[in-house]
Amino acid sequence: MDNPFKRGSGKAAQTGGRRHARIEEDGADVRTRRGRDARRPRPSRQERTRRAKRPSRLAILVGNWWNRLIGAVYSGSLSSQTEQYAAHNTTRDYIWNSVGLGAWGVVFPVLSIVTTQLVGVEQAGRFSMAFVTGTLLLFIANYGVRTFQVSDIAEKHSFADYQANRVITCIVMMFVGILYCQLRGYDPQMFTLCMGMFVYRAIDGLADVYEGRLQQMDKLYLAGISQAIRSAAVIIAYSVLILITKSIGTAGIAMAVASVASFVLLTLPLTYFETPKSAKLSISSVKDLFVQCFPLFVALFLYNLIDNMPKFSMEGVLSYDNQLYFNALFSPAHIIIMVIGFIYKPQLMRLAEIWADPKRRGRFDLIVLAVLAIIVALTFGVAAFMGTIGIPIMSFLYGVDFEQFRGLAYVMVATGGVCAAIDFLYQIITVLRRQKAVTRVYLLTLGFSLFVPPLLIGFTGLPGAVLGYLIVMCILLVLLVTEYLSIHAELSETLKSYHRGTAEVEE
């Protein structure tokens, strides 16, 4: 019997022969390919690197944006570009609006921390005072138009009208800022810092009308992206320059340059690319905007003057380091205001639509109550955070022991909740187009703010400033709630009278 494992015998021999043939064929193929590869020139190192590195998504996005800008320059018109980004995306609006508002909101605390760590508490106090002044002047630039603009559903005023209005108010803002610095008699360093800060804030005000246009066209997420990039550019520019020069004046100029660059390269062209072409400018319409929004401007300016009165009262009475302590303690309270803004500001246009429909006004009231309840819950949440790890974190970030200010921190958190409610109710009254009624409330509160904080600061210093701040804001909230309820009752009665008259006519 033949051995089946013996070479050349039976099935094993056949199988082994076929396997051997295949191996020889494969070897021949490999040698052939190697020969071809040997004859082909090897790519250089640069070519191999270029093949290996593919452009990132961000690089592609930036490249496409530059192509659009260059195309607009060659065509001679920013409006010649086709829209590329979709509207009506609520989720994306919420996300990017939150990112933009968050980036805008952290500019002050982040740069205060950077300044404190690099040049000390006293210089950080000066930076805080300049920032506070610039923020107050920003309300001159904004002129209270943003809410009016985004709720202008019928576009009674053209975008060109809003632009002309904003250019004028920004010029006035800069003039008032320079005059204020002259009256205060600031030294060259403080004057330079203030000028950089005021230009940055003026660009913020100018950009706001373009970002308002994007929101009006239901592309709020693009406005959020614009705001986020501008804020990030300002943070980076200021931080780098103060690290290199240790000069708050030079760093302030860097803020101005960064904000101008971001506006020219992004905000301005983005608005023209992604929104319809505006109707022609109307001088009479611009005048009407100034008239219509004057009560809005007065109310907002008065509110922020009231809001900042403790800080202005401290300047010249207490050392500049107290400015830093006050503003640092307010940072957690500012979180409450920002988060509430994230919730309701993207919906201002929809709230206007809900109020315009008489059948849906019950829903409008429920939304108001829900937001106020969220403010209360958030305030307690921030207070709990500060009571556990918040104060140690602040001490670490600023390099200052804030444990000595624990009681003041709780008072400031409560003030933040009150301020968030005030801001929200004011926006609601604006949606109702009854902003004139708010002016007398703010004027009355301004009278309290002129003597309550200065009096308490004279007695107790920084604690008096914090406590006076809470007292004045509580007075304003009570007056504003009373005014809102009065307006709501009046409008509801008007609506009922209208329905009764309609029913009688039909009968």
Coordinates of N, CA and C in Angstrom, one line a residue, residues 91 374 422 456:
T91 N -31.8 74.9 17.0 CA -30.7 74.3 17.8 C -29.4 75.0 17.6
I374 N -36.9 80.2 36.6 CA -35.5 79.7 36.3 C -34.5 80.6 37.0
I422 N -34.4 91.9 36.3 CA -34.6 93.3 35.8 C -34.4 93.3 34.3
L456 N -23.1 104.6 52.1 CA -22.7 103.3 52.7 C -21.2 103.1 52.5

